[in-house]
């Protein structure tokens, strides 16, 4: 099985590769369109700012390729947000795979909720084989200030300030806001499930 | 529900774990990679590595250690000690660190916080503040808490937050090494004042101290070293205790 991790200037790319290695998978780190197109699975990690990331994807023509991919695709962290329609972060139009909007956390009382949302929070209302073997007591590691709104594509929710989409799925596209590569055994299970879809 | 984080801190010297009592007397507590793996398996929520001998020629050794740790564990970790430039940060993040922490360098040149936050995002920039109370006023100290500055702790915390710090690691030098409990008062004051998470450090001696710093101290995370290294408080027991005390904890 050929797993491609999209090469991209994000700090967590290396960590994703290490997490895959711990599962015995040697992924290819690439921004080559052909190599990504022929991979069996594609992982799109992200960290950073939405408009800069979209500019990079356009430069590499990845913005045209990604929405048309037919193999299982996994967007992680900013990767989830970029698969959406639009992000409030610098008013950025995104890839539009999910007809979902990305919004900023605006707590009514900043003493109760700090932004970014940093730390371990649980997933609930789990659906689909991606989350097989996990319960509502599954904690994953989050670091983000923007979130994907709940929609019919939500396959797991998390609550912080409000309920938001922890994971999403539409056809072959899967996405997760938290960092599976840093989420202990739960994250490992999600990556393993993705690889065996 | 977002949970409170328990963070063991590993002081590193020449690639080995040490813990200073009041940062002066050092004891050897083992291999950092092995220890990191044990903590991660035991349920630590995050780790901090503090390189206390960080000098320019040691930077490469530290980056190699960071890569080994990143390959071995599946929880986030922060690396600090002697980091002063954007280039230092790039090397450590590329080696696999999730966050870096800066202390003295930020006091010396506060603009570096803005530069680092802009380049890598606030989420990976932790500003460590060592504070000591002098005649009723809290002052920032640098160089492992030895050197006093004229900066008032509260004002400095506010400033680093505005400059783009993603988290504050607040160490009370008055409490560090005492095992008499965290500095709950100033931790609460700063946590309440700021919109970013505060990690409390210094003074952990028993499990109740953790409960106190999460309730009275309003800390988002609590850091400790020797009590974990020398198995005085096993992490699974601590988490079970805190859960029982109605503190939100990752199981």
Coordinates of C-alpha atoms in Angstrom, one line a residue:
Chain A
X1 CA 0.0 0.0 0.0
X2 CA 1.3 3.4 -1.0
X3 CA 0.6 6.2 1.5
X4 CA 1.3 9.7 0.4
X5 CA 1.6 12.5 2.9
X6 CA 1.2 15.9 1.3
X7 CA 4.4 17.9 1.7
X8 CA 3.7 21.2 3.1
X9 CA 5.3 23.8 5.3
X10 CA 3.6 22.7 8.5
X11 CA 5.4 21.8 11.7
X12 CA 3.4 18.6 12.3
X13 CA 4.2 16.8 9.0
X14 CA 7.3 15.1 10.5
X15 CA 5.2 14.0 13.5
X16 CA 2.6 12.5 11.2
X17 CA 5.4 10.5 9.4
X18 CA 6.7 9.3 12.7
X19 CA 3.2 8.2 13.8
X20 CA 2.8 6.2 10.6
X21 CA 6.3 4.6 11.1
X22 CA 5.2 3.5 14.6
X23 CA 2.3 1.7 12.8
X24 CA 4.9 0.1 10.4
X25 CA 3.9 2.3 7.4
X26 CA 6.6 4.1 5.5
X27 CA 4.8 6.9 3.8
X28 CA 6.0 9.1 0.9
X29 CA 6.3 12.8 1.7
X30 CA 5.5 14.6 -1.6
X31 CA 3.9 17.6 -3.3
X32 CA 4.2 15.9 -6.7
X33 CA 0.7 15.8 -8.3
X34 CA 1.3 12.5 -10.1
X35 CA 2.6 10.8 -7.0
X36 CA -0.3 12.0 -4.9
X37 CA -2.8 11.0 -7.6
X38 CA -1.5 7.4 -7.8
X39 CA -1.2 6.8 -4.0
X40 CA -3.6 4.4 -2.3
X41 CA -4.2 6.7 0.6
X42 CA -3.5 10.4 1.0
X43 CA -2.9 12.2 4.3
X44 CA -3.0 16.0 4.4
X45 CA -1.7 17.4 7.7
X46 CA -1.7 21.0 8.4
X47 CA -0.9 23.6 11.0
X48 CA -0.6 27.3 10.5
X49 CA -2.8 30.0 8.9
X50 CA -5.5 29.3 6.3
X51 CA -4.8 31.9 3.6
X52 CA -1.1 31.2 3.5
X53 CA -1.9 27.5 3.2
X54 CA -4.4 28.0 0.4
X55 CA -1.9 30.2 -1.5
X56 CA 0.6 27.3 -1.2
X57 CA -1.9 24.8 -2.5
X58 CA -2.7 27.0 -5.5
X59 CA 1.0 27.5 -6.3
X60 CA 1.4 23.7 -6.4
X61 CA -1.9 23.3 -8.2
X62 CA -3.0 21.0 -5.4
X63 CA -6.2 23.0 -5.1
X64 CA -7.4 21.5 -8.4
X65 CA -6.1 18.0 -7.6
X66 CA -7.3 17.4 -4.1
X67 CA -11.1 17.8 -4.5
X68 CA -11.0 15.3 -7.5
X69 CA -9.1 12.6 -5.7
X70 CA -10.9 9.2 -5.6
X71 CA -8.8 7.4 -3.0
X72 CA -9.3 7.7 0.8
X73 CA -8.1 11.1 1.8
X74 CA -7.5 12.3 5.4
X75 CA -7.3 16.0 6.3
X76 CA -5.8 16.7 9.7
X77 CA -6.1 19.8 11.8
X78 CA -5.8 22.8 9.4
X79 CA -6.2 20.0 6.7
X80 CA -9.8 19.5 7.9
X81 CA -10.5 23.2 7.7
X82 CA -9.0 23.6 4.2
X83 CA -11.4 20.9 2.9
X84 CA -14.3 23.1 3.8
X85 CA -16.0 25.9 1.8
X86 CA -14.8 29.0 3.6
X87 CA -12.8 30.0 6.6
X88 CA -13.2 33.1 8.7
X89 CA -9.5 33.1 9.2
X90 CA -8.5 36.0 7.0
X91 CA -11.8 35.5 5.0
X92 CA -10.3 32.6 3.0
X93 CA -12.2 30.6 0.4
X94 CA -11.1 26.9 0.8
X95 CA -11.2 23.7 -1.2
X96 CA -15.0 23.2 -1.0
X97 CA -15.1 19.4 -0.5
X98 CA -17.4 19.8 2.5
X99 CA -20.1 22.5 2.2
X100 CA -19.2 23.6 5.7
X101 CA -18.0 26.9 7.2
X102 CA -15.0 27.4 9.4
X103 CA -15.6 29.8 12.2
X104 CA -13.6 31.4 15.0
X105 CA -14.3 30.5 18.7
X106 CA -16.0 33.5 20.3
X107 CA -16.6 32.7 23.9
X108 CA -19.2 34.9 25.7
X109 CA -16.9 34.9 28.7
X110 CA -13.2 34.7 28.0
X111 CA -12.5 33.8 31.6
X112 CA -14.3 30.4 31.1
X113 CA -13.0 29.6 27.7
X114 CA -9.5 30.5 26.4
X115 CA -8.7 30.6 22.7
X116 CA -7.0 28.7 21.3
X117 CA -8.6 25.5 22.5
X118 CA -5.5 23.7 23.7
X119 CA -5.4 20.2 25.3
X120 CA -7.2 16.9 25.5
X121 CA -11.0 16.8 24.9
X122 CA -13.4 14.0 24.2
X123 CA -15.2 12.9 21.1
X124 CA -18.9 11.9 21.2
X125 CA -21.6 10.8 18.8
X126 CA -19.1 8.6 16.9
X127 CA -20.0 7.2 13.5
X128 CA -18.4 5.3 10.6
X129 CA -15.6 2.7 10.5
X130 CA -13.0 5.4 10.9
X131 CA -13.9 5.5 14.6
X132 CA -14.4 1.7 15.1
X133 CA -13.4 0.5 18.5
X134 CA -13.6 4.0 20.1
X135 CA -16.0 5.2 22.7
X136 CA -17.4 8.6 23.8
X137 CA -14.6 8.6 26.4
X138 CA -12.0 8.9 23.7
X139 CA -9.8 11.9 24.3
X140 CA -7.8 13.5 21.5
X141 CA -5.4 16.4 21.5
X142 CA -6.5 19.8 20.1
X143 CA -4.7 23.0 19.3
X144 CA -6.9 25.4 17.3
X145 CA -8.8 28.7 17.3
X146 CA -11.1 28.0 14.4
X147 CA -13.6 25.1 14.2
X148 CA -15.8 23.4 11.5
X149 CA -19.5 23.8 12.1
X150 CA -21.7 20.7 12.7
X151 CA -23.3 19.4 9.5
X152 CA -24.7 16.2 8.1
X153 CA -21.1 15.2 7.4
X154 CA -20.0 15.3 11.1
X155 CA -19.0 11.8 12.3
X156 CA -17.8 12.8 15.8
X157 CA -18.4 16.0 17.8
X158 CA -16.4 17.7 20.5
X159 CA -17.7 20.4 22.9
X160 CA -15.7 23.6 23.6
X161 CA -17.6 26.8 23.8
X162 CA -20.2 24.9 21.6
X163 CA -20.5 21.6 19.8
X164 CA -18.3 21.5 16.7
X165 CA -17.2 18.9 14.2
X166 CA -14.4 16.8 15.6
X167 CA -14.3 14.6 12.6
X168 CA -16.1 14.7 9.2
X169 CA -16.7 12.4 6.3
X170 CA -18.0 12.8 2.8
X171 CA -17.5 9.9 0.3
X172 CA -13.8 9.2 0.3
X173 CA -12.9 12.4 2.2
X174 CA -12.2 12.1 5.9
X175 CA -11.1 14.9 8.2
X176 CA -10.2 15.5 11.8
X177 CA -9.6 18.7 13.8
X178 CA -7.5 17.2 16.5
X179 CA -4.0 15.7 16.0
X180 CA -4.1 11.9 15.6
X181 CA -0.3 11.8 15.6
X182 CA -0.3 13.3 19.1
X183 CA -3.4 11.7 20.5
X184 CA -1.9 8.7 22.2
X185 CA -3.6 5.3 21.6
X186 CA -6.8 6.9 20.4
X187 CA -5.0 8.7 17.7
X188 CA -3.1 5.6 16.7
X189 CA -6.4 3.7 16.4
X190 CA -7.9 6.4 14.2
X191 CA -4.8 6.3 11.9
X192 CA -4.9 2.5 11.8
X193 CA -8.6 2.6 11.0
X194 CA -8.0 5.0 8.2
X195 CA -5.2 2.9 6.7
X196 CA -7.5 -0.2 6.8
X197 CA -10.5 1.4 5.3
Chain B
X1 CA -15.0 18.5 28.0
X2 CA -11.5 20.1 27.9
X3 CA -9.3 18.4 30.5
X4 CA -6.6 19.7 32.8
X5 CA -3.2 18.6 31.8
X6 CA -0.5 16.9 33.9
X7 CA 2.9 17.6 32.5
X8 CA 6.1 16.0 33.8
X9 CA 9.2 18.1 33.1
X10 CA 12.5 16.5 32.2
X11 CA 15.6 18.6 32.8
X12 CA 18.3 17.5 30.3
X13 CA 22.0 17.9 30.7
X14 CA 24.4 16.2 28.2
X15 CA 21.5 14.1 26.9
X16 CA 20.6 12.8 30.4
X17 CA 17.6 13.6 32.6
X18 CA 18.4 15.5 35.8
X19 CA 16.4 17.4 38.3
X20 CA 17.7 20.4 40.2
X21 CA 16.4 21.1 43.7
X22 CA 16.0 24.8 43.6
X23 CA 17.9 24.5 40.3
X24 CA 21.3 24.1 42.0
X25 CA 21.8 20.5 43.2
X26 CA 21.4 18.0 40.4
X27 CA 20.5 14.3 40.5
X28 CA 20.5 11.9 37.7
X29 CA 17.2 10.3 36.9
X30 CA 17.8 8.4 33.7
X31 CA 17.5 8.2 30.0
X32 CA 15.2 10.9 28.6
X33 CA 13.7 8.8 25.7
X34 CA 13.0 5.9 28.0
X35 CA 11.5 8.2 30.6
X36 CA 9.4 10.0 28.1
X37 CA 8.0 6.7 26.8
X38 CA 7.1 5.6 30.4
X39 CA 5.3 8.9 31.1
X40 CA 3.5 8.8 27.8
X41 CA 2.3 5.2 28.5
X42 CA 1.4 6.1 32.1
X43 CA -1.0 8.8 30.9
X44 CA 1.0 12.1 31.1
X45 CA -0.8 14.6 28.9
X46 CA 2.2 16.3 27.6
X47 CA 5.9 16.6 28.3
X48 CA 8.4 19.4 28.7
X49 CA 12.1 19.0 28.1
X50 CA 14.3 21.7 29.5
X51 CA 17.9 21.7 28.3
X52 CA 19.8 23.3 31.2
X53 CA 23.2 23.1 29.5
X54 CA 21.9 24.5 26.2
X55 CA 24.9 26.2 24.5
X56 CA 25.5 26.7 20.8
X57 CA 27.7 23.6 20.3
X58 CA 25.1 21.4 22.2
X59 CA 22.2 22.5 19.9
X60 CA 22.8 19.7 17.5
X61 CA 22.8 17.1 20.3
X62 CA 19.5 18.5 21.5
X63 CA 17.9 18.3 18.1
X64 CA 19.0 14.7 17.8
X65 CA 17.4 13.9 21.2
X66 CA 14.2 15.7 20.0
X67 CA 14.0 13.5 17.0
X68 CA 14.4 10.4 19.1
X69 CA 11.7 11.5 21.4
X70 CA 9.3 12.4 18.6
X71 CA 9.8 9.0 17.1
X72 CA 9.1 7.2 20.4
X73 CA 6.1 9.0 21.9
X74 CA 2.6 9.9 20.7
X75 CA 1.8 12.8 22.9
X76 CA 2.8 16.5 22.5
X77 CA 6.0 17.8 23.9
X78 CA 7.7 21.2 24.4
X79 CA 11.4 21.9 24.3
X80 CA 13.1 24.8 26.1
X81 CA 16.4 26.0 27.3
X82 CA 18.7 28.4 25.6
X83 CA 16.5 29.1 22.7
X84 CA 16.9 32.7 21.4
X85 CA 16.4 32.9 17.7
X86 CA 13.8 32.0 15.0
X87 CA 16.5 29.7 13.5
X88 CA 16.8 27.8 16.9
X89 CA 13.0 27.3 16.8
X90 CA 13.0 26.1 13.3
X91 CA 15.6 23.4 14.0
X92 CA 13.7 22.1 17.0
X93 CA 10.3 22.1 15.3
X94 CA 11.7 20.4 12.3
X95 CA 13.3 17.8 14.5
X96 CA 9.8 17.0 15.8
X97 CA 9.1 19.2 18.8
X98 CA 5.5 20.4 19.0
X99 CA 6.2 23.6 20.9
X100 CA 9.3 25.4 22.1
X101 CA 9.6 27.6 25.2
X102 CA 11.6 30.7 25.6
X103 CA 12.5 32.5 28.8
X104 CA 15.6 34.8 29.2
X105 CA 15.8 35.5 25.4
X106 CA 12.3 36.9 25.5
X107 CA 13.1 39.2 28.4
X108 CA 16.2 40.4 26.6
X109 CA 14.6 40.9 23.3
X110 CA 10.7 40.8 23.5
X111 CA 10.3 41.3 19.7
X112 CA 11.6 37.7 19.2
X113 CA 8.2 36.6 20.6
X114 CA 6.4 38.4 17.8
X115 CA 8.9 37.0 15.2
X116 CA 8.5 33.4 16.3
X117 CA 4.7 33.6 16.6
X118 CA 4.5 35.1 13.1
X119 CA 6.8 32.5 11.6
X120 CA 5.5 29.4 13.3
X121 CA 2.1 30.3 14.8
X122 CA 1.3 31.2 18.4
X123 CA 0.3 27.6 19.1
X124 CA 3.9 26.4 19.4
X125 CA 5.4 29.4 21.2
X126 CA 5.4 28.9 25.0
X127 CA 6.8 31.8 27.1
X128 CA 8.3 30.6 30.4
X129 CA 8.2 33.1 33.2
X130 CA 10.2 32.6 36.4
X131 CA 8.7 34.8 39.1
X132 CA 9.8 35.6 42.6
X133 CA 8.1 37.8 45.2
X134 CA 10.3 40.6 46.5
X135 CA 8.8 42.6 49.4
X136 CA 5.3 41.9 48.2
X137 CA 5.8 42.6 44.5
X138 CA 6.2 39.8 41.9
X139 CA 9.2 40.3 39.7
X140 CA 10.4 38.3 36.6
X141 CA 13.7 36.5 37.1
X142 CA 15.9 35.1 34.4
X143 CA 18.9 32.7 34.1
X144 CA 17.2 29.9 36.0
X145 CA 15.7 32.3 38.5
X146 CA 19.0 33.7 39.6
X147 CA 18.9 37.1 37.9
X148 CA 16.2 39.6 39.0
X149 CA 14.8 42.0 36.4
X150 CA 12.7 45.2 36.9
X151 CA 9.7 43.6 35.0
X152 CA 6.6 43.0 37.1
X153 CA 5.4 39.5 36.5
X154 CA 1.7 40.4 35.8
X155 CA 2.7 43.2 33.3
X156 CA 5.2 40.9 31.6
X157 CA 2.6 38.1 31.3
X158 CA 0.2 40.5 29.7
X159 CA 2.8 41.7 27.3
X160 CA 4.0 38.3 26.1
X161 CA 0.3 37.4 25.5
X162 CA -0.2 40.5 23.3
X163 CA 3.0 39.7 21.5
X164 CA 1.7 36.3 20.4
X165 CA 2.7 33.7 23.0
X166 CA 0.4 30.7 22.8
X167 CA 0.8 29.6 26.4
X168 CA 2.6 30.7 29.6
X169 CA 4.7 28.4 31.7
X170 CA 4.7 30.2 35.1
X171 CA 7.3 29.0 37.6
X172 CA 7.3 30.4 41.1
X173 CA 10.9 30.4 42.3
X174 CA 9.6 30.9 45.8
X175 CA 7.8 27.6 45.6
X176 CA 10.1 25.6 43.4
X177 CA 11.7 22.7 45.2
X178 CA 9.8 23.3 48.4
X179 CA 7.1 20.6 47.8
X180 CA 4.7 22.9 49.8
X181 CA 2.3 23.5 46.9
X182 CA 2.0 25.6 43.8
X183 CA 1.8 29.4 43.9
X184 CA -2.0 29.5 43.5
X185 CA -2.5 33.1 44.1
X186 CA -0.4 34.5 41.3
X187 CA -1.3 31.7 39.0
X188 CA -5.0 32.5 39.4
X189 CA -4.3 36.2 38.9
X190 CA -2.5 35.6 35.6
X191 CA -4.8 32.9 34.4
X192 CA -7.8 35.1 35.0
X193 CA -6.2 38.1 33.3
X194 CA -5.1 36.3 30.1
X195 CA -6.9 34.7 27.2
X196 CA -4.2 32.0 26.8
X197 CA -3.6 28.9 28.9
X198 CA -1.3 29.0 31.9
X199 CA 0.8 26.1 33.0
X200 CA 1.7 26.2 36.7
X201 CA 5.1 25.0 37.9
X202 CA 7.0 24.9 41.1
X203 CA 6.1 23.5 44.5
X204 CA 4.2 20.2 43.8
X205 CA 4.6 17.9 46.8
X206 CA 1.4 15.9 47.0
X207 CA -1.8 15.1 45.0
X208 CA -3.8 17.7 46.8
X209 CA -1.5 20.4 45.5
X210 CA -2.6 19.6 42.0
X211 CA -6.2 19.8 42.9
X212 CA -5.6 23.2 44.5
X213 CA -3.7 24.6 41.5
X214 CA -6.6 23.6 39.2
X215 CA -9.3 25.0 41.4
X216 CA -7.9 27.9 43.4
X217 CA -5.0 28.5 41.0
X218 CA -7.2 28.4 37.8
X219 CA -4.3 26.7 36.0
X220 CA -4.9 24.9 32.7
X221 CA -2.0 22.6 33.3
X222 CA 0.3 21.7 36.1
X223 CA 4.0 20.8 35.7
X224 CA 6.3 18.9 38.0
X225 CA 9.5 17.0 37.9
X226 CA 11.1 15.2 40.8
X227 CA 7.9 13.9 42.4
X228 CA 7.3 12.1 39.1
X229 CA 10.9 11.1 38.4
X230 CA 11.3 9.6 41.9
X231 CA 7.9 7.9 41.8
X232 CA 6.6 9.9 44.8
X233 CA 3.4 10.4 42.9
X234 CA 2.6 7.9 40.1
X235 CA 0.7 9.6 37.3
X236 CA -2.1 7.1 37.1
X237 CA -2.8 7.5 40.8
X238 CA -2.8 11.2 40.5
X239 CA -5.2 11.2 37.6
X240 CA -7.6 8.8 39.5
X241 CA -7.4 11.1 42.5
X242 CA -8.2 14.2 40.5
X243 CA -11.1 12.5 38.7
X244 CA -12.5 11.6 42.1
X245 CA -12.2 15.2 43.1
X246 CA -14.3 16.3 40.1
X247 CA -11.4 17.7 38.2
X248 CA -11.8 17.1 34.5
X249 CA -9.0 14.7 33.5
X250 CA -8.2 12.6 30.5
X251 CA -8.6 8.9 31.3

